[in-house]
Coordinates of C-alpha atoms in Angstrom, one line a residue:
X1 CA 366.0 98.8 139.2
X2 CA 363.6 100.2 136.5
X3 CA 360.7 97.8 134.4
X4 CA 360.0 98.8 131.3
X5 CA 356.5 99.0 130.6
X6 CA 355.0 97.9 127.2
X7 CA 353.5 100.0 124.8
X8 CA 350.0 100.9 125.6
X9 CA 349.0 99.1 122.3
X10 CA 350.9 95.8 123.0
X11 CA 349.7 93.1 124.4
X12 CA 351.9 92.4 128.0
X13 CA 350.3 89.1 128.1
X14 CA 351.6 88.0 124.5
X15 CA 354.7 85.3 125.0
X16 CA 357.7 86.6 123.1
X17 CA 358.3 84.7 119.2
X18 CA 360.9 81.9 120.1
X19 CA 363.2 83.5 117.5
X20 CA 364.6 87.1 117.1
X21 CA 363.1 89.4 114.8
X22 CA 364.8 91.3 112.0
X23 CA 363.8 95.0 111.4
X24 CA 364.7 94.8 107.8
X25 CA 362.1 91.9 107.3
X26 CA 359.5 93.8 108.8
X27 CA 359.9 96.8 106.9
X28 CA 359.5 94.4 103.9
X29 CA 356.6 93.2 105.2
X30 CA 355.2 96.3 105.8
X31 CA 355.7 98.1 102.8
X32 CA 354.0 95.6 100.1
X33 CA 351.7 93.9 102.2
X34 CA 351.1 95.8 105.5
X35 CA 348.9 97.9 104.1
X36 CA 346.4 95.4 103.0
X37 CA 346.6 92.7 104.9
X38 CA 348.7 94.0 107.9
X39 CA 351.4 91.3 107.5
X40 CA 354.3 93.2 110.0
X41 CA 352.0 92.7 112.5
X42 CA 351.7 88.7 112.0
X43 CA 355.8 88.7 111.7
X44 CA 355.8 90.5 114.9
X45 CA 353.1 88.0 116.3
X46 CA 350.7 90.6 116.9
X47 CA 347.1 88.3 115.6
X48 CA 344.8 90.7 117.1
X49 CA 346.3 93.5 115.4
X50 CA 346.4 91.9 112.5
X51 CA 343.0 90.7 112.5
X52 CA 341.6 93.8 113.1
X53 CA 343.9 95.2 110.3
X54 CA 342.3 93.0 107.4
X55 CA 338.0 93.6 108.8
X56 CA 339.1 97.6 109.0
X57 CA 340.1 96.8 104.7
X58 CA 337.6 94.5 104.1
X59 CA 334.4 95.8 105.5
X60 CA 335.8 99.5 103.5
X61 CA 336.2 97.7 100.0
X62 CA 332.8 96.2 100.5
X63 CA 331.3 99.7 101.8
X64 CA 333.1 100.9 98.5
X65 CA 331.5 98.7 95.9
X66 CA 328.0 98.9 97.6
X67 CA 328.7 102.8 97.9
X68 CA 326.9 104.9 95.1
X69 CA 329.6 106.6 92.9
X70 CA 329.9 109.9 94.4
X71 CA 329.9 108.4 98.1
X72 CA 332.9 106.2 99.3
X73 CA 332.0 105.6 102.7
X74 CA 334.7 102.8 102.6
X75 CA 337.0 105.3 103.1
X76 CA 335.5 105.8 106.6
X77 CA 337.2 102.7 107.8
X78 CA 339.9 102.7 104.6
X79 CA 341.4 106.7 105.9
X80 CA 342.4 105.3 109.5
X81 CA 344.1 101.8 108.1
X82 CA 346.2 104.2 105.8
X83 CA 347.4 106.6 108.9
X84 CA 347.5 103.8 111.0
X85 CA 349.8 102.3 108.2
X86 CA 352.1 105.6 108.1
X87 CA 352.4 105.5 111.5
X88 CA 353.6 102.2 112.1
X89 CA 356.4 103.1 109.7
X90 CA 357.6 105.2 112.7
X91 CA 356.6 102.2 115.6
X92 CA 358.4 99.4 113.9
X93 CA 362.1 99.8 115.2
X94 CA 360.8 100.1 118.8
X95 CA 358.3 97.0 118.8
X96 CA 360.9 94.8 117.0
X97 CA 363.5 95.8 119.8
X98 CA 361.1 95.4 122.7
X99 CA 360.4 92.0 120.8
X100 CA 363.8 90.7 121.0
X101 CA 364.6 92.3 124.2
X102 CA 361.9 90.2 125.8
X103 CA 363.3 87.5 124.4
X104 CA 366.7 88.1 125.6
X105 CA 365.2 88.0 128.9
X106 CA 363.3 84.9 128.3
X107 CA 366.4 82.7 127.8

């Protein structure tokens, strides 16, 4: 009998949403509006991630308007959102499976 362990960035402790989630939807999600406001990760009922998701953006527009013109140190915070953003891309099929396999289990 094997146990699979969660993903090192998931929560464990995080109940599973009380309805399946669709794959296409997050995609949908995470195209338009992932990147700014990291809405895939509220679909997926990830809060923290999300959370942190929209102070990385925030704080690097604000250090981008207060930067002088030839310094964007917004993009300090802004570079890592965008590759965290790519990378997700990749993560999404796995965590919306794990996601409704929990809840499988659940039931």
């Amino acid at each position: 009998m094997t146990t699979e362990t969660p993903h090192p960035w998931e929560n464990p402790n995080r109940p599973p949403p009380s309805t399946p989630r669709n794959l296409a939807v997050a995609y949908l999600l995470w195209l338009p509006f992932g990147l700014a406001v990291g809405a895939h990760h509220v679909y997926l009922g990830d809060h923290r991630k999300a959370g942190i998701w929209l102070v990385l953006v925030v704080l690097g527009v604000i250090l981008n308007l207060l930067s002088p013109p030839d310094m964007k140190f917004g993009a300090l915070l802004i570079g890592p959102v965008w590759i965290w953003w790519v990378v997700d891309a990749f993560l999404l099929p796995g965590r919306v499976r794990r996601i409704n396999e929990a809840l499988v289990k659940k039931a």
